[in-house]
DNA sequence: CAGTGGTCTAGACCACAGC
DNA sequence: CTGTGGTCTAGACCACTGC
């Protein structure tokens, strides 16, 4: 059971970094030296180094060498789907409103459009087992000829609402996560009588030219959502 | 201004996927065909394909071919540092308690230890401009000879509390994020009089053998924390 | 069996760092 | 100038797939 040479190189150097035999900022052996050390070709050495670089252990500077990266310890990969999370799944949605509005300053700024442009607003409720568990607001810049079919919107997730001429997969998305006490209207819609916290997730969608194409605010009843992340 | 061939291959195929000319599950041209198409060597083609694979656009099955990956649209890279976030920085900490306790069921389960083992509990408050903004609980399995120096613990971030014999960088970390209404004790420590939500971040640390080495619960006053994520 | 991707060799030329 | 990493070639052998 012998692993490929490039993997051995990868594992060896990775372990040296994890054991602090190689410290952040330190230079590692040049490729030619690793070729001699492992008695292999440069392509094989480079494949091992590419792995280390991909996983954030090292970086290279042309003409100078390869150096140990200072570790990124605070980055987590988080899964977020407004319809599904660690402890709950939305099984029903209700459309409260579809409208065309003129944006206020904050919204115009978020969508990077002028205040004279029209914006489509979509308000929905998400349900699980007949209970309202989230209040959802979406804003889309109004594009001429954009089809607004209420039935479609009712169950669509955010990226599906974006006009079809923007390639779906090219979308960049940002999220912002925070906690909040529900305001009057939201409290009523979510049938909250006692004190209850909300987990709010704001979502901003960008096209491939980094222009905002959607802004959403989804407010979850706190006992129906947990987000999970794993370190990178 | 001509880019390397492997980058052209990468961009071309990436665009074909984003424009749905290539659909998820579809097979892409075999490496030898791409060699002819781009009039280049197999190593160069493979470098382009490796990039596509790293970024999650394709996957390969030995003996069969390369296929377009069904897109992962719901994964975000989130930065979380208990002392620093998008809207606030902790400038002071206060140690409330350092103790050795016997874990309850839930804690013993979280740390994957028997209920007869000892656990160190550390309770702290985080401050910004003299105001308490977060209540912090850490649990560490008790290891013989583990130094507990209160002054050190007072300002240490979680990974720094883990005994020195575990290589720092080998730590895997999980986080769970949710919202909550503060309970009596937390409410008092954070000097919360009105209705206020908490954003709670649970953190679990593992060593390189995937054994839990720490469990933490940090409860932030909602107006002092926002977490940000970008799509992958 | 032929076709595919996975690994590897032994060279080559280039641009850039630093002396 | 030498040494470095970045790109690339033209082969090779292997294990696996599907016919």
PDB file of N, CA, C and O (backbone and C1' of nucleotides) in Angstrom, chain B residues 4-6 40-44 47 62-64, chain D residues 6-13 15-18:
ATOM      1  N   UNK B   4      -1.823  31.932 -20.422  1.00  0.00           N
ATOM      2  CA  UNK B   4      -1.354  30.557 -20.620  1.00  0.00           C
ATOM      3  C   UNK B   4      -2.456  29.666 -21.191  1.00  0.00           C
ATOM      4  O   UNK B   4      -3.646  29.900 -20.936  1.00  0.00           O
ATOM      5  N   UNK B   5      -2.038  28.659 -21.948  1.00  0.00           N
ATOM      6  CA  UNK B   5      -2.998  27.771 -22.605  1.00  0.00           C
ATOM      7  C   UNK B   5      -3.918  27.099 -21.585  1.00  0.00           C
ATOM      8  O   UNK B   5      -5.125  27.002 -21.788  1.00  0.00           O
ATOM      9  N   UNK B   6      -3.340  26.657 -20.449  1.00  0.00           N
ATOM     10  CA  UNK B   6      -4.162  25.921 -19.478  1.00  0.00           C
ATOM     11  C   UNK B   6      -5.262  26.821 -18.905  1.00  0.00           C
ATOM     12  O   UNK B   6      -6.361  26.359 -18.622  1.00  0.00           O
ATOM     13  N   UNK B  40      -2.067  21.105 -27.923  1.00  0.00           N
ATOM     14  CA  UNK B  40      -1.147  21.197 -26.790  1.00  0.00           C
ATOM     15  C   UNK B  40      -0.928  19.806 -26.211  1.00  0.00           C
ATOM     16  O   UNK B  40      -1.510  18.828 -26.674  1.00  0.00           O
ATOM     17  N   UNK B  41      -0.081  19.729 -25.187  1.00  0.00           N
ATOM     18  CA  UNK B  41       0.234  18.429 -24.600  1.00  0.00           C
ATOM     19  C   UNK B  41      -0.798  18.061 -23.541  1.00  0.00           C
ATOM     20  O   UNK B  41      -1.588  18.887 -23.085  1.00  0.00           O
ATOM     21  N   UNK B  42      -0.756  16.807 -23.150  1.00  0.00           N
ATOM     22  CA  UNK B  42      -1.743  16.334 -22.196  1.00  0.00           C
ATOM     23  C   UNK B  42      -1.544  16.989 -20.834  1.00  0.00           C
ATOM     24  O   UNK B  42      -2.514  17.277 -20.118  1.00  0.00           O
ATOM     25  N   UNK B  43      -0.286  17.239 -20.456  1.00  0.00           N
ATOM     26  CA  UNK B  43      -0.017  17.860 -19.154  1.00  0.00           C
ATOM     27  C   UNK B  43      -0.711  19.214 -19.059  1.00  0.00           C
ATOM     28  O   UNK B  43      -1.263  19.573 -18.015  1.00  0.00           O
ATOM     29  N   UNK B  44      -0.683  19.964 -20.151  1.00  0.00           N
ATOM     30  CA  UNK B  44      -1.300  21.288 -20.150  1.00  0.00           C
ATOM     31  C   UNK B  44      -2.824  21.177 -20.035  1.00  0.00           C
ATOM     32  O   UNK B  44      -3.456  21.907 -19.257  1.00  0.00           O
ATOM     33  N   UNK B  47      -3.716  20.336 -16.542  1.00  0.00           N
ATOM     34  CA  UNK B  47      -3.601  21.458 -15.608  1.00  0.00           C
ATOM     35  C   UNK B  47      -4.871  22.305 -15.638  1.00  0.00           C
ATOM     36  O   UNK B  47      -5.357  22.762 -14.590  1.00  0.00           O
ATOM     37  N   UNK B  62     -11.967   7.634 -13.157  1.00  0.00           N
ATOM     38  CA  UNK B  62     -10.935   6.914 -13.912  1.00  0.00           C
ATOM     39  C   UNK B  62     -11.555   5.848 -14.813  1.00  0.00           C
ATOM     40  O   UNK B  62     -12.443   5.113 -14.380  1.00  0.00           O
ATOM     41  N   UNK B  63     -11.096   5.814 -16.042  1.00  0.00           N
ATOM     42  CA  UNK B  63     -11.584   4.822 -16.987  1.00  0.00           C
ATOM     43  C   UNK B  63     -12.841   5.240 -17.712  1.00  0.00           C
ATOM     44  O   UNK B  63     -13.204   4.652 -18.733  1.00  0.00           O
ATOM     45  N   UNK B  64     -13.534   6.276 -17.209  1.00  0.00           N
ATOM     46  CA  UNK B  64     -14.784   6.693 -17.836  1.00  0.00           C
ATOM     47  C   UNK B  64     -14.671   8.080 -18.489  1.00  0.00           C
ATOM     48  O   UNK B  64     -14.939   8.232 -19.666  1.00  0.00           O
TER      49      UNK B  64
ATOM     50  P    DG D   6       5.340  29.194  -9.292  1.00  0.00           P
ATOM     51  O5'  DG D   6       5.654  29.567 -10.817  1.00  0.00           O
ATOM     52  C5'  DG D   6       5.303  30.864 -11.288  1.00  0.00           C
ATOM     53  C4'  DG D   6       4.928  30.786 -12.758  1.00  0.00           C
ATOM     54  C3'  DG D   6       3.845  29.746 -13.071  1.00  0.00           C
ATOM     55  O3'  DG D   6       2.967  30.272 -14.069  1.00  0.00           O
ATOM     56  C1'  DG D   6       5.792  29.242 -14.289  1.00  0.00           C
ATOM     57  P    DT D   7       1.812  29.321 -14.697  1.00  0.00           P
ATOM     58  O5'  DT D   7       2.549  28.764 -15.996  1.00  0.00           O
ATOM     59  C5'  DT D   7       2.796  29.644 -17.082  1.00  0.00           C
ATOM     60  C4'  DT D   7       3.427  28.876 -18.207  1.00  0.00           C
ATOM     61  C3'  DT D   7       2.544  27.785 -18.819  1.00  0.00           C
ATOM     62  O3'  DT D   7       2.236  28.140 -20.149  1.00  0.00           O
ATOM     63  C1'  DT D   7       4.790  27.052 -18.522  1.00  0.00           C
ATOM     64  P    DC D   8       1.178  27.291 -20.987  1.00  0.00           P
ATOM     65  O5'  DC D   8       2.028  26.080 -21.583  1.00  0.00           O
ATOM     66  C5'  DC D   8       3.178  26.381 -22.375  1.00  0.00           C
ATOM     67  C4'  DC D   8       3.941  25.108 -22.675  1.00  0.00           C
ATOM     68  C3'  DC D   8       3.105  23.877 -23.028  1.00  0.00           C
ATOM     69  O3'  DC D   8       3.056  23.765 -24.444  1.00  0.00           O
ATOM     70  C1'  DC D   8       5.112  23.383 -21.771  1.00  0.00           C
ATOM     71  P    DT D   9       2.495  22.409 -25.132  1.00  0.00           P
ATOM     72  O5'  DT D   9       3.794  21.506 -25.230  1.00  0.00           O
ATOM     73  C5'  DT D   9       4.963  22.013 -25.867  1.00  0.00           C
ATOM     74  C4'  DT D   9       5.947  20.886 -26.074  1.00  0.00           C
ATOM     75  C3'  DT D   9       5.331  19.613 -26.661  1.00  0.00           C
ATOM     76  O3'  DT D   9       6.153  19.162 -27.718  1.00  0.00           O
ATOM     77  C1'  DT D   9       6.502  19.119 -24.647  1.00  0.00           C
ATOM     78  P    DA D  10       5.509  18.380 -28.935  1.00  0.00           P
ATOM     79  O5'  DA D  10       6.039  16.900 -28.711  1.00  0.00           O
ATOM     80  C5'  DA D  10       7.423  16.664 -28.455  1.00  0.00           C
ATOM     81  C4'  DA D  10       7.575  15.285 -27.837  1.00  0.00           C
ATOM     82  C3'  DA D  10       6.547  14.253 -28.354  1.00  0.00           C
ATOM     83  O3'  DA D  10       7.217  13.016 -28.543  1.00  0.00           O
ATOM     84  C1'  DA D  10       6.494  14.328 -26.032  1.00  0.00           C
ATOM     85  P    DG D  11       6.577  11.893 -29.469  1.00  0.00           P
ATOM     86  O5'  DG D  11       5.709  11.004 -28.444  1.00  0.00           O
ATOM     87  C5'  DG D  11       6.166   9.739 -28.117  1.00  0.00           C
ATOM     88  C4'  DG D  11       6.896   9.749 -26.764  1.00  0.00           C
ATOM     89  C3'  DG D  11       6.527   8.602 -25.856  1.00  0.00           C
ATOM     90  O3'  DG D  11       7.211   7.433 -26.212  1.00  0.00           O
ATOM     91  C1'  DG D  11       6.732  10.643 -24.646  1.00  0.00           C
ATOM     92  P    DA D  12       6.503   6.034 -26.286  1.00  0.00           P
ATOM     93  O5'  DA D  12       6.499   5.575 -24.763  1.00  0.00           O
ATOM     94  C5'  DA D  12       7.689   5.672 -23.989  1.00  0.00           C
ATOM     95  C4'  DA D  12       7.332   5.526 -22.515  1.00  0.00           C
ATOM     96  C3'  DA D  12       6.369   4.385 -22.256  1.00  0.00           C
ATOM     97  O3'  DA D  12       7.090   3.212 -21.900  1.00  0.00           O
ATOM     98  C1'  DA D  12       5.837   6.378 -20.982  1.00  0.00           C
ATOM     99  P    DC D  13       6.360   1.800 -22.049  1.00  0.00           P
ATOM    100  O5'  DC D  13       5.626   1.640 -20.642  1.00  0.00           O
ATOM    101  C5'  DC D  13       6.381   1.742 -19.441  1.00  0.00           C
ATOM    102  C4'  DC D  13       5.412   1.794 -18.279  1.00  0.00           C
ATOM    103  C3'  DC D  13       4.362   0.663 -18.284  1.00  0.00           C
ATOM    104  O3'  DC D  13       4.409  -0.016 -17.052  1.00  0.00           O
ATOM    105  C1'  DC D  13       3.337   2.779 -17.989  1.00  0.00           C
ATOM    106  P    DA D  15      -1.289  -2.045 -12.621  1.00  0.00           P
ATOM    107  O5'  DA D  15      -2.658  -1.229 -12.468  1.00  0.00           O
ATOM    108  C5'  DA D  15      -2.720  -0.109 -11.578  1.00  0.00           C
ATOM    109  C4'  DA D  15      -4.152   0.410 -11.545  1.00  0.00           C
ATOM    110  C3'  DA D  15      -5.227  -0.671 -11.488  1.00  0.00           C
ATOM    111  O3'  DA D  15      -6.311  -0.176 -10.715  1.00  0.00           O
ATOM    112  C1'  DA D  15      -5.447   0.540 -13.516  1.00  0.00           C
ATOM    113  P    DC D  16      -7.538  -1.158 -10.353  1.00  0.00           P
ATOM    114  O5'  DC D  16      -8.718  -0.586 -11.256  1.00  0.00           O
ATOM    115  C5'  DC D  16      -9.047   0.801 -11.157  1.00  0.00           C
ATOM    116  C4'  DC D  16      -9.844   1.195 -12.372  1.00  0.00           C
ATOM    117  C3'  DC D  16     -11.061   0.310 -12.646  1.00  0.00           C
ATOM    118  O3'  DC D  16     -12.231   1.065 -12.404  1.00  0.00           O
ATOM    119  C1'  DC D  16      -9.844   0.832 -14.644  1.00  0.00           C
ATOM    120  P    DT D  17     -13.701   0.335 -12.520  1.00  0.00           P
ATOM    121  O5'  DT D  17     -14.190   0.669 -13.993  1.00  0.00           O
ATOM    122  C5'  DT D  17     -14.366   2.032 -14.399  1.00  0.00           C
ATOM    123  C4'  DT D  17     -14.745   2.050 -15.878  1.00  0.00           C
ATOM    124  C3'  DT D  17     -15.928   1.173 -16.232  1.00  0.00           C
ATOM    125  O3'  DT D  17     -17.012   2.006 -16.603  1.00  0.00           O
ATOM    126  C1'  DT D  17     -14.097   0.881 -17.776  1.00  0.00           C
ATOM    127  P    DG D  18     -18.443   1.324 -16.881  1.00  0.00           P
ATOM    128  O5'  DG D  18     -18.331   0.887 -18.407  1.00  0.00           O
ATOM    129  C5'  DG D  18     -17.985   1.862 -19.387  1.00  0.00           C
ATOM    130  C4'  DG D  18     -17.976   1.188 -20.758  1.00  0.00           C
ATOM    131  C3'  DG D  18     -19.135   0.199 -20.960  1.00  0.00           C
ATOM    132  O3'  DG D  18     -19.601   0.305 -22.301  1.00  0.00           O
ATOM    133  C1'  DG D  18     -17.074  -0.910 -21.252  1.00  0.00           C
TER     134       DG D  18
END
